[in-house]
mmCIF file of N, CA and C in Angstrom:
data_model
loop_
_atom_site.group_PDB
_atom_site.id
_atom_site.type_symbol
_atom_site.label_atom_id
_atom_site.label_comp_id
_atom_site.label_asym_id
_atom_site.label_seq_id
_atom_site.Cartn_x
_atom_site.Cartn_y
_atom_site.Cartn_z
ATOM 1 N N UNK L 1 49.322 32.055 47.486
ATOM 2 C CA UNK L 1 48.605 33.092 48.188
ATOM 3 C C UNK L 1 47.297 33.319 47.464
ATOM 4 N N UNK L 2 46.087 32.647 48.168
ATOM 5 C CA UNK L 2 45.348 33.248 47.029
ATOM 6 C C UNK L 2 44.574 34.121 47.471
ATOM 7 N N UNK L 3 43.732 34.804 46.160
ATOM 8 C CA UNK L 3 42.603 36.058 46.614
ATOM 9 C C UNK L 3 42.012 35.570 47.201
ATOM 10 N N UNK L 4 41.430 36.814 48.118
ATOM 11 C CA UNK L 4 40.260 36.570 48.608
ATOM 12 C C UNK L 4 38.729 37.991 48.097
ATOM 13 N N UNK L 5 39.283 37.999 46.779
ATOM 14 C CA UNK L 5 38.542 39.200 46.447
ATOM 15 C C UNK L 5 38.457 40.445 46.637
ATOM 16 N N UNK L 6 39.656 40.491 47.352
ATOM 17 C CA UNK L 6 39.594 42.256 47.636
ATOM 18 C C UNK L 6 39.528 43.045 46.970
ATOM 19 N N UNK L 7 39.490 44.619 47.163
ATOM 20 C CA UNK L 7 39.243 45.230 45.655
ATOM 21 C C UNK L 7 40.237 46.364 46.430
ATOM 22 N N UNK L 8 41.530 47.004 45.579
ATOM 23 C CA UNK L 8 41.926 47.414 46.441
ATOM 24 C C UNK L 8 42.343 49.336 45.229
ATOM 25 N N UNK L 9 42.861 50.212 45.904
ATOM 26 C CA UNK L 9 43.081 51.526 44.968
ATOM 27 C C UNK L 9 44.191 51.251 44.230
ATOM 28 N N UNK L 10 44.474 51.944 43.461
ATOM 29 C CA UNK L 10 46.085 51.955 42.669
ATOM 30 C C UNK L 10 46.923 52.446 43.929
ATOM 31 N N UNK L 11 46.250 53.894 44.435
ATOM 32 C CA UNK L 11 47.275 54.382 45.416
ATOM 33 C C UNK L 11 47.741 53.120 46.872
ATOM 34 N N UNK L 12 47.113 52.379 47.253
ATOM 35 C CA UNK L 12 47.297 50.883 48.249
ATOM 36 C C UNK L 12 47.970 50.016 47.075
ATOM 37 N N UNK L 13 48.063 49.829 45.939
ATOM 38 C CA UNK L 13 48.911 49.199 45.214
ATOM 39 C C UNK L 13 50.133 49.976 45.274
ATOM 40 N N UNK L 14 50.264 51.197 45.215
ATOM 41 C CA UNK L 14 51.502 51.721 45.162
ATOM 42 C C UNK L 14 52.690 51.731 45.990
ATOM 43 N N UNK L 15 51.741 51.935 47.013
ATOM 44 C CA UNK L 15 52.665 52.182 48.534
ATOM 45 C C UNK L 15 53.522 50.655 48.624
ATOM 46 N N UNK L 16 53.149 49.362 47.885
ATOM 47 C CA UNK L 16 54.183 48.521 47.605
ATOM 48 C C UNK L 16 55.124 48.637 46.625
ATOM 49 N N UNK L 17 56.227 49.104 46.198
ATOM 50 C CA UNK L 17 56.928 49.352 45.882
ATOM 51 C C UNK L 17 58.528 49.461 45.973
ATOM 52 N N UNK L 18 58.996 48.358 46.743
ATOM 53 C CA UNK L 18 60.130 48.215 47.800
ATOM 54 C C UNK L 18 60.354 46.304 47.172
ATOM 55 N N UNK L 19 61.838 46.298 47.056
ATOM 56 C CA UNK L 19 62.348 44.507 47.023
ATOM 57 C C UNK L 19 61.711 43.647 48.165
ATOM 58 N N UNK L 20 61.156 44.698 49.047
ATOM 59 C CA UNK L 20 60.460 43.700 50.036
ATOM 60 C C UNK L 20 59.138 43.589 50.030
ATOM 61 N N UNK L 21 58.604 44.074 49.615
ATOM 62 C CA UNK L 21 56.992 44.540 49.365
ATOM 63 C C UNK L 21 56.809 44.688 47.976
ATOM 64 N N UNK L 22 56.598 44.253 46.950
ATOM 65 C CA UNK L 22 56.120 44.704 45.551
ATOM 66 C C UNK L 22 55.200 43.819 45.029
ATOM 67 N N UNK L 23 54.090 44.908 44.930
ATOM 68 C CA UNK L 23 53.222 44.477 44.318
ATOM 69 C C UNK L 23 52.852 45.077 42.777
ATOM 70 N N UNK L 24 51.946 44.344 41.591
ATOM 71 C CA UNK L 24 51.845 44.564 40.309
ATOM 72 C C UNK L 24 50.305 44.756 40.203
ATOM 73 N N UNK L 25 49.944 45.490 39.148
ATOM 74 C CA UNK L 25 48.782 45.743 38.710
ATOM 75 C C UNK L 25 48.560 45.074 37.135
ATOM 76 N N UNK L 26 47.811 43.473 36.577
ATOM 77 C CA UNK L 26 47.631 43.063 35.298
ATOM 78 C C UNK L 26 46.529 43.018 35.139
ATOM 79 N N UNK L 27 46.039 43.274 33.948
ATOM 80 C CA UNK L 27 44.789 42.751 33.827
ATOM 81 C C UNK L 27 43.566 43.277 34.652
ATOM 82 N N UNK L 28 44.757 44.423 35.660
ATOM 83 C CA UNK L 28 43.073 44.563 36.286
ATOM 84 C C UNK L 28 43.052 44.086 37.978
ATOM 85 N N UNK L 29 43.829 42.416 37.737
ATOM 86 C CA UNK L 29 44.148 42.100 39.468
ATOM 87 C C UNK L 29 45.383 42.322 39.614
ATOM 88 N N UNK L 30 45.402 42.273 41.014
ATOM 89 C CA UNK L 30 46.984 42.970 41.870
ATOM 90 C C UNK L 30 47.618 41.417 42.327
ATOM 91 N N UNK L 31 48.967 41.253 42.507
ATOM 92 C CA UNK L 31 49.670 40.276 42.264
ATOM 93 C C UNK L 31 50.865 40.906 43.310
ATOM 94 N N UNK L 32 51.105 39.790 44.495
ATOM 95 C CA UNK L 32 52.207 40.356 45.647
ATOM 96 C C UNK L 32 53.348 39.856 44.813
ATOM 97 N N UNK L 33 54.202 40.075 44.376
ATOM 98 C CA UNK L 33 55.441 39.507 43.821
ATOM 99 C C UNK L 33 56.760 39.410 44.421
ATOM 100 N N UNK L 34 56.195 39.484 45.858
ATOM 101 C CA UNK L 34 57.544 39.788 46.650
ATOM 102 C C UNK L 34 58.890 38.484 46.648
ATOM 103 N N UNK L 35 57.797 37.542 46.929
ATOM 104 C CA UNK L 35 58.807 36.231 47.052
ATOM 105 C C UNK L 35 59.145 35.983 45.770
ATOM 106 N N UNK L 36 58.893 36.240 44.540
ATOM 107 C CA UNK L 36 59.283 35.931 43.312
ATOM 108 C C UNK L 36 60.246 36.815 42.381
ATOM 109 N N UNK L 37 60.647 37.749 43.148
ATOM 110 C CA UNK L 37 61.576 38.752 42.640
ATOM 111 C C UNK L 37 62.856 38.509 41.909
ATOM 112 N N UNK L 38 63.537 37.766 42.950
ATOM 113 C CA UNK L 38 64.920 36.856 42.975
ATOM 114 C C UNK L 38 64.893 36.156 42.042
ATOM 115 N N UNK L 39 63.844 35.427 41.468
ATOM 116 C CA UNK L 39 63.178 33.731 40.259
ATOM 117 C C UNK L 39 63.234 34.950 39.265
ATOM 118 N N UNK L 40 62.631 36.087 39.118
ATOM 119 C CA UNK L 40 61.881 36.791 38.055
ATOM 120 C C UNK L 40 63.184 36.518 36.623
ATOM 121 N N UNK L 41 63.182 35.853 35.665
ATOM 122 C CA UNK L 41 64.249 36.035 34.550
ATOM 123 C C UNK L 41 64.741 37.365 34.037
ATOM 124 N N UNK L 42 63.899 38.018 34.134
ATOM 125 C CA UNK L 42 64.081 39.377 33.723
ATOM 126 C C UNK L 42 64.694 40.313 34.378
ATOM 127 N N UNK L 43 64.917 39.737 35.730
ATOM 128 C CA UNK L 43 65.210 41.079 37.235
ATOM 129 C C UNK L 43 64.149 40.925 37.690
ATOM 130 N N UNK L 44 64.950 41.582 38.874
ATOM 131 C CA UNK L 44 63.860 42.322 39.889
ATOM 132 C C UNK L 44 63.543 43.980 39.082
ATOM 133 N N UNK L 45 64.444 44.466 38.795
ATOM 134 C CA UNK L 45 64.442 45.963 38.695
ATOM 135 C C UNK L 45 63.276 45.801 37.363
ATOM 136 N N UNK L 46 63.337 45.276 36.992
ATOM 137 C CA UNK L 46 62.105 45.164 35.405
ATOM 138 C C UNK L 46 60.572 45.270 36.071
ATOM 139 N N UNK L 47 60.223 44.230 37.462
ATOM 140 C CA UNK L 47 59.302 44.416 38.191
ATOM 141 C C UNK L 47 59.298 45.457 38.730
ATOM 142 N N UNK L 48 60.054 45.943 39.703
ATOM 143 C CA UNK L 48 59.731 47.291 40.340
ATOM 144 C C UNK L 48 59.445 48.320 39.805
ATOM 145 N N UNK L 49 60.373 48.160 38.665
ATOM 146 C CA UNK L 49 59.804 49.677 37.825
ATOM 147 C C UNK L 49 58.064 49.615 37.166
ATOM 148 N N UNK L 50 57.812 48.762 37.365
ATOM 149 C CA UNK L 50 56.413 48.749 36.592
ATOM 150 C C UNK L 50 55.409 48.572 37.909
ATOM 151 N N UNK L 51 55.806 48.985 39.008
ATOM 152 C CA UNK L 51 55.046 49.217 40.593
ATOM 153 C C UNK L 51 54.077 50.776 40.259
ATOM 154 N N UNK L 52 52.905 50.740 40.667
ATOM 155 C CA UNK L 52 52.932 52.325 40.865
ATOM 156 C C UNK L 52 51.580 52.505 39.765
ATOM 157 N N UNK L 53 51.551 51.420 38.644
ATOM 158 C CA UNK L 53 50.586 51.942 37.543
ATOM 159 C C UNK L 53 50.196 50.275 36.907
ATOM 160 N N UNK L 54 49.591 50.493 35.941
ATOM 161 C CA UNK L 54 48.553 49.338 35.639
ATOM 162 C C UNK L 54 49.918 48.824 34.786
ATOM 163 N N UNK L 55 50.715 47.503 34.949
ATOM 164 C CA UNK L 55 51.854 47.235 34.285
ATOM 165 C C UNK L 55 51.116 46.187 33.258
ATOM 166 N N UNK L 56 49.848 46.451 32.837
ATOM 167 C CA UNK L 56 49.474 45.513 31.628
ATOM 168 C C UNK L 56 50.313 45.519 30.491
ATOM 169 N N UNK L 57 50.292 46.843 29.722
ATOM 170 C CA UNK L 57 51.259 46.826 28.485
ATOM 171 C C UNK L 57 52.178 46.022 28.516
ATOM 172 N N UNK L 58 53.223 46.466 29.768
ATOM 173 C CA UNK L 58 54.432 46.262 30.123
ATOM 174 C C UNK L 58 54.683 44.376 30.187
ATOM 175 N N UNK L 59 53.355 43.785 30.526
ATOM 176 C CA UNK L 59 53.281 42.447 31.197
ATOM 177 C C UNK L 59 53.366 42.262 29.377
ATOM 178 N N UNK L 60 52.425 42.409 28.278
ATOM 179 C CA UNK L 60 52.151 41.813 27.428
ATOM 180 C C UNK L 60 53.054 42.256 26.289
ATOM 181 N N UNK L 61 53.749 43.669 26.289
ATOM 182 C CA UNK L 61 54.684 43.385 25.239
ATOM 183 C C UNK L 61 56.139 42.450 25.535
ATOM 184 N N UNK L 62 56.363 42.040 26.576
ATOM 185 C CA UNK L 62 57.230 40.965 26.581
ATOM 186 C C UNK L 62 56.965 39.833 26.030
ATOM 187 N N UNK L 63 55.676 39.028 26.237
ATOM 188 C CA UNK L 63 54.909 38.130 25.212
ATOM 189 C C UNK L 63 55.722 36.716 26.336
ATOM 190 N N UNK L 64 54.750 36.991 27.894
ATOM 191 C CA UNK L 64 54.958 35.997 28.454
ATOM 192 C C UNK L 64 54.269 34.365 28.192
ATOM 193 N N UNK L 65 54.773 33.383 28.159
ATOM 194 C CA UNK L 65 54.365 32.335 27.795
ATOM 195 C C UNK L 65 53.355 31.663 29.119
ATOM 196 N N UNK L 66 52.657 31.066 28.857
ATOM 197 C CA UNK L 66 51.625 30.359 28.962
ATOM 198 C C UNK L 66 51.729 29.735 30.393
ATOM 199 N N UNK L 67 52.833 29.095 30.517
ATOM 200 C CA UNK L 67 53.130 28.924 31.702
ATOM 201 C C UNK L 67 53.733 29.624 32.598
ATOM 202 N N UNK L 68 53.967 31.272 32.745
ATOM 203 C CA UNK L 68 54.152 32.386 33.365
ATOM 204 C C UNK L 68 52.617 32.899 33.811
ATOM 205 N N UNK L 69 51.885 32.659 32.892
ATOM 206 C CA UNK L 69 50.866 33.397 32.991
ATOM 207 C C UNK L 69 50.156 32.297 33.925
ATOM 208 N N UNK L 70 49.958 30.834 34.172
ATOM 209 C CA UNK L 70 49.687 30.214 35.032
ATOM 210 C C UNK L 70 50.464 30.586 36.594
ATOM 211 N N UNK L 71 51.562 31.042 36.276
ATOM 212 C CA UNK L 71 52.285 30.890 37.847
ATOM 213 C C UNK L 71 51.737 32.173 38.198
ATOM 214 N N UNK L 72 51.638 33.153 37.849
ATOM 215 C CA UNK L 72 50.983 34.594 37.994
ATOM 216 C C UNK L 72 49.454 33.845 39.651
ATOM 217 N N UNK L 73 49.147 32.723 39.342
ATOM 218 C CA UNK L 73 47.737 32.798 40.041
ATOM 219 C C UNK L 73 48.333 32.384 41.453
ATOM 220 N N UNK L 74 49.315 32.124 41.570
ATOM 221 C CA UNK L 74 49.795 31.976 43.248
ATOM 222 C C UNK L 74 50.489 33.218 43.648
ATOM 223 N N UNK L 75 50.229 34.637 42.716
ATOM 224 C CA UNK L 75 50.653 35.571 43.790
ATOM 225 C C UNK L 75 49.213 36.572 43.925
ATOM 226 N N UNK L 76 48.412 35.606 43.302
ATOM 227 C CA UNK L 76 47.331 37.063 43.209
ATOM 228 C C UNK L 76 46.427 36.968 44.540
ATOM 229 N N UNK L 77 46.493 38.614 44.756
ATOM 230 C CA UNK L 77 46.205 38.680 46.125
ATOM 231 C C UNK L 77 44.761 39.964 45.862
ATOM 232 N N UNK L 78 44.756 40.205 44.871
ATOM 233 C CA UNK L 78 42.839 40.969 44.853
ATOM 234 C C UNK L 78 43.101 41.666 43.179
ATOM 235 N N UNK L 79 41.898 42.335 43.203
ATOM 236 C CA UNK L 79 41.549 43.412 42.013
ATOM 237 C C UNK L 79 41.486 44.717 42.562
ATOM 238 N N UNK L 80 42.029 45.648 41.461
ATOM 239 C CA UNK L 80 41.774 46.579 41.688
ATOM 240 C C UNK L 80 40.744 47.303 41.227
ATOM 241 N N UNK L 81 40.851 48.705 41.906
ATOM 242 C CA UNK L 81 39.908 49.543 41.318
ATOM 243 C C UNK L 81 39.925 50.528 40.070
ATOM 244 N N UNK L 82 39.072 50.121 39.106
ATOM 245 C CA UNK L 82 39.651 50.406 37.851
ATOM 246 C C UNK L 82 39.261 52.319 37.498
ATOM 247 N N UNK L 83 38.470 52.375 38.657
ATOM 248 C CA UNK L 83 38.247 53.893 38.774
ATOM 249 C C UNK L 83 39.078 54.447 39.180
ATOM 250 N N UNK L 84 40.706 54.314 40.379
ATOM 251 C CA UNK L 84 41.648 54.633 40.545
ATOM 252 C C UNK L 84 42.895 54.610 39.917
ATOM 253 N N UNK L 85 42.399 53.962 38.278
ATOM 254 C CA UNK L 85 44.055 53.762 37.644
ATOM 255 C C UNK L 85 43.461 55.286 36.537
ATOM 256 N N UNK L 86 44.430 56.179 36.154
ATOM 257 C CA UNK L 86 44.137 57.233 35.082
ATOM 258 C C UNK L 86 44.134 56.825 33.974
ATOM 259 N N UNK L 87 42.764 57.483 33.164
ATOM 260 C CA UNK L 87 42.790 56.842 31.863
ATOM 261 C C UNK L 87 44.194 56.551 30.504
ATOM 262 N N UNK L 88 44.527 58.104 30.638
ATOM 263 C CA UNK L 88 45.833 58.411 30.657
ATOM 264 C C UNK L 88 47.016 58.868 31.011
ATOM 265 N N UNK L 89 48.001 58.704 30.000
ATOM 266 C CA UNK L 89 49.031 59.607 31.414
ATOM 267 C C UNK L 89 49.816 60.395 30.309
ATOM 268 N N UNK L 90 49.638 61.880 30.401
ATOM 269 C CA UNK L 90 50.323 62.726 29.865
ATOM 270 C C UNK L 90 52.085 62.808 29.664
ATOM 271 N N UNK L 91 52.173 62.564 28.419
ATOM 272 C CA UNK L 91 53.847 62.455 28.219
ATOM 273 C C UNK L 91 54.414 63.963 28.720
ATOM 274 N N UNK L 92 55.524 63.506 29.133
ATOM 275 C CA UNK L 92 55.975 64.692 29.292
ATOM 276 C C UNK L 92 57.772 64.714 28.714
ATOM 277 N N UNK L 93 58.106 64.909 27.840
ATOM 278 C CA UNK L 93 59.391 64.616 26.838
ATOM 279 C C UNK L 93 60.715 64.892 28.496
ATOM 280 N N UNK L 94 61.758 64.403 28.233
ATOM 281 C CA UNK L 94 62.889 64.820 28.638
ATOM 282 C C UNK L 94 63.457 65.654 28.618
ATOM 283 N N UNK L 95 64.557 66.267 29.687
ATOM 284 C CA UNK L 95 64.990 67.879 29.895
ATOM 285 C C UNK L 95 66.071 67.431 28.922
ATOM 286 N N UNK L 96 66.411 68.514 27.602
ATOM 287 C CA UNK L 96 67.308 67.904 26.890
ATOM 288 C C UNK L 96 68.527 69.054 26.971
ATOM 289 N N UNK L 97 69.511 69.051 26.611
ATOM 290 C CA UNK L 97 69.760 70.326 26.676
ATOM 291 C C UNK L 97 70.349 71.280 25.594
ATOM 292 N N UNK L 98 69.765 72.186 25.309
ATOM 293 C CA UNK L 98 70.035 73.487 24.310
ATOM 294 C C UNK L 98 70.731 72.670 23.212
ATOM 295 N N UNK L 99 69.814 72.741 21.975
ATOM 296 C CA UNK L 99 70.270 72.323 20.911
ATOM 297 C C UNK L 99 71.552 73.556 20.093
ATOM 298 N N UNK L 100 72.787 73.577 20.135
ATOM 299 C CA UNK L 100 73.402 74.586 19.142
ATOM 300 C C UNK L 100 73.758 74.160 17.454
ATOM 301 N N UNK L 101 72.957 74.747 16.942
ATOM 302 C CA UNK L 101 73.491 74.454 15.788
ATOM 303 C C UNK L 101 74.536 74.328 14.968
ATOM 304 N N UNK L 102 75.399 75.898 15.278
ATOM 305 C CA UNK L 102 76.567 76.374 15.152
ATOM 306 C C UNK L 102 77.301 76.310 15.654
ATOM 307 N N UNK L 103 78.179 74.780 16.284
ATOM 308 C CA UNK L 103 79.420 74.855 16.969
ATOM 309 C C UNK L 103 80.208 75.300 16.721
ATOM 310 N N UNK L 104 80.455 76.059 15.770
ATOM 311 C CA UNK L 104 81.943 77.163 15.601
ATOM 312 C C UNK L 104 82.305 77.586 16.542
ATOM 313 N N UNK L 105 81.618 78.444 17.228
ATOM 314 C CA UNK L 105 81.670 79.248 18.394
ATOM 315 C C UNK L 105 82.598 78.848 19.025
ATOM 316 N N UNK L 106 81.310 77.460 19.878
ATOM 317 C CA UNK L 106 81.696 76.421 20.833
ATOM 318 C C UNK L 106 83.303 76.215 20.520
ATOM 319 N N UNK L 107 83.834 75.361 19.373
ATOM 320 C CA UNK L 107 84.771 74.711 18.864
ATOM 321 C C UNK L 107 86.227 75.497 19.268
ATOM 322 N N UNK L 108 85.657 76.735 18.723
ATOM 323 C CA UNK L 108 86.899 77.844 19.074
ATOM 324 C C UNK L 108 87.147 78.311 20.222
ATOM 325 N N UNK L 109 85.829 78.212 21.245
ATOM 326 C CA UNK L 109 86.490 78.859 22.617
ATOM 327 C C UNK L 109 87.072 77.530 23.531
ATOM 328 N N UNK L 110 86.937 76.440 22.816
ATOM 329 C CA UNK L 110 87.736 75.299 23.420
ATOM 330 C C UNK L 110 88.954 74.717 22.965
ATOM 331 N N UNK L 111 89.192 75.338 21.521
ATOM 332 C CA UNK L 111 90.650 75.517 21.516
ATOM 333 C C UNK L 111 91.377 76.216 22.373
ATOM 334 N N UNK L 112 90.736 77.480 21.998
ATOM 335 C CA UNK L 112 91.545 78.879 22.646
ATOM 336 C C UNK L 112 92.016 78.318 24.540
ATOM 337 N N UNK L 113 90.786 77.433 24.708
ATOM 338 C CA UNK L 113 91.200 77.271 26.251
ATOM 339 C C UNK L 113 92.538 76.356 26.017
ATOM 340 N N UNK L 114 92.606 75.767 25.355
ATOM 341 C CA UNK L 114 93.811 74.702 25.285
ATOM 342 C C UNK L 114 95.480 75.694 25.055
ATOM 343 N N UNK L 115 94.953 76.403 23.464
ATOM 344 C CA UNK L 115 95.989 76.973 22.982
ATOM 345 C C UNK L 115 96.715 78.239 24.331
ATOM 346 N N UNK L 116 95.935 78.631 24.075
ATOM 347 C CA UNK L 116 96.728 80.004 25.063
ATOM 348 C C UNK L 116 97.211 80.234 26.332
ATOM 349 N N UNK L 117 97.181 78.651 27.122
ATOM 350 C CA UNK L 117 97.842 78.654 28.564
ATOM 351 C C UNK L 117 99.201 77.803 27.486
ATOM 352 N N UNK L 118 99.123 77.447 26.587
ATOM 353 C CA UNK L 118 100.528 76.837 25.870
ATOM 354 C C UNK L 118 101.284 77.791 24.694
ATOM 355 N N UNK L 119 100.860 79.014 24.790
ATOM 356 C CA UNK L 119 101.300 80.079 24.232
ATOM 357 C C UNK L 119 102.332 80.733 24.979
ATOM 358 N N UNK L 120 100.973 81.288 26.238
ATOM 359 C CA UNK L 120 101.739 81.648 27.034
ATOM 360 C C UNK L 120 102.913 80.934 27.857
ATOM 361 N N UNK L 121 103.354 79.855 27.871
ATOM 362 C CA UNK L 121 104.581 78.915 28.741
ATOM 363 C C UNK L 121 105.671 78.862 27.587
ATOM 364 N N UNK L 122 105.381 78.806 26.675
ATOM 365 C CA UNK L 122 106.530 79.055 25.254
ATOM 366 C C UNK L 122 106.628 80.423 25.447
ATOM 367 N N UNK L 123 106.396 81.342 25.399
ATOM 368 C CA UNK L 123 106.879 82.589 25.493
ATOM 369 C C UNK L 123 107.513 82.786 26.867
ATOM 370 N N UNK L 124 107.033 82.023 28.019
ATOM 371 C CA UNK L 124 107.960 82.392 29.316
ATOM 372 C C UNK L 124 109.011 81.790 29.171
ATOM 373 N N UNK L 125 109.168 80.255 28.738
ATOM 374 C CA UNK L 125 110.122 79.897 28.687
ATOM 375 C C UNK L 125 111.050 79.948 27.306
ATOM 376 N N UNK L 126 110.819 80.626 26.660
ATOM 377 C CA UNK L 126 111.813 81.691 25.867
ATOM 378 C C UNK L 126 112.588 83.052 26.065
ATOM 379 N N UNK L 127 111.693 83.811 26.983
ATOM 380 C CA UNK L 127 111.972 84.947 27.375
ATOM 381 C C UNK L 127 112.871 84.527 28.475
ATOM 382 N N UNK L 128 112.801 83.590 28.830
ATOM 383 C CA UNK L 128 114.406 82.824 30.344
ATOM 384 C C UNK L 128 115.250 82.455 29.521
ATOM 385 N N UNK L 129 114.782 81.967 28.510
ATOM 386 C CA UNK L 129 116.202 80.877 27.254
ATOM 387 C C UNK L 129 116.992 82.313 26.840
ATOM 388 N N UNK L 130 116.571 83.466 26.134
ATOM 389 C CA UNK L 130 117.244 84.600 25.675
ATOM 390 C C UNK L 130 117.554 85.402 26.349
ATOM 391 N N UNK L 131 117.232 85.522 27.792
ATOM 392 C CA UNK L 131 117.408 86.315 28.946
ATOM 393 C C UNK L 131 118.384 85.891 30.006
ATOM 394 N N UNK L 132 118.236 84.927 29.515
ATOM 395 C CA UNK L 132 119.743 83.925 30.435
ATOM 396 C C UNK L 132 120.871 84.662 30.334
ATOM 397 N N UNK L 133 121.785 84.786 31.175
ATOM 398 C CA UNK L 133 122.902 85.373 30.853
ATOM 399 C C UNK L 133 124.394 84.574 31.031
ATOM 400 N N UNK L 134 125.304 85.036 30.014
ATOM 401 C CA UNK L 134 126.150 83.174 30.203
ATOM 402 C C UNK L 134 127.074 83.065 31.163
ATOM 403 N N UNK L 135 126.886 81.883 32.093
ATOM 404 C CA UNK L 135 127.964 81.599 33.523
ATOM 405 C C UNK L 135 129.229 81.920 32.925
ATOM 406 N N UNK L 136 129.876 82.506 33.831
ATOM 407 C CA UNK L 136 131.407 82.291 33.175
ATOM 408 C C UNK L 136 132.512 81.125 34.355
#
């Protein structure tokens, strides 16, 4: 497939994003990768996830060889616009949840849930064992 020079937005790169439609952003040019998904060694899911944003890093810390980087030129289908990719992209950490320091607490009200429905069934079924009265 080759270019024909188009120059296209990140957001028209994005909207490919589907096993049937995916396209990549390297270097700068955009690359249809649809038919090559299935071949990809890595997955498909390794490609898709890197849909959406400039997957340069992503392309070069794998440390593709020489002849990957040749097959790359039969999917390239234009360049993008380097005014539509963000310079950066603000981290934003993971929802983690509530650090407790002091599991004591914790520790004990999850015994207690264990212990005391088995407290209470030993005491019922004692209070029937001594309450029994004997058949004659």
């Amino acid at each position: 497939m080759g270019g024909n020079g188009k120059v296209f937005t990140l957001e028209e790169v994005s909207a490919h994003n589907s096993p049937k439609d995916c396209w990549l952003v390297v270097e700068g040019r955009v690359y249809d990768l649809t038919k090559f998904l299935e071949d990809h060694p890595g997955g498909d899911d390794v490609l898709l996830s890197a849909t959406g944003k400039d997957a340069t890093d992503d392309f070069e810390d794998v440390g593709h060889s020489s002849t990957a980087r040749a097959l790359m030129d039969e999917f390239y289908v234009g360049d993008i616009d380097t005014a539509t990719i963000p310079t950066s992209v603000k981290y934003t950490p993971p929802k983690q949840p509530h650090y407790n320091q002091d599991k004591t607490p914790e520790f004990i009200i999850k015994l207690l849930q264990f212990l005391v429905p088995l407290i209470i069934l030993a005491v019922a079924v004692g209070v029937r064992f001594y309450t029994k009265s004997p058949s004659a």
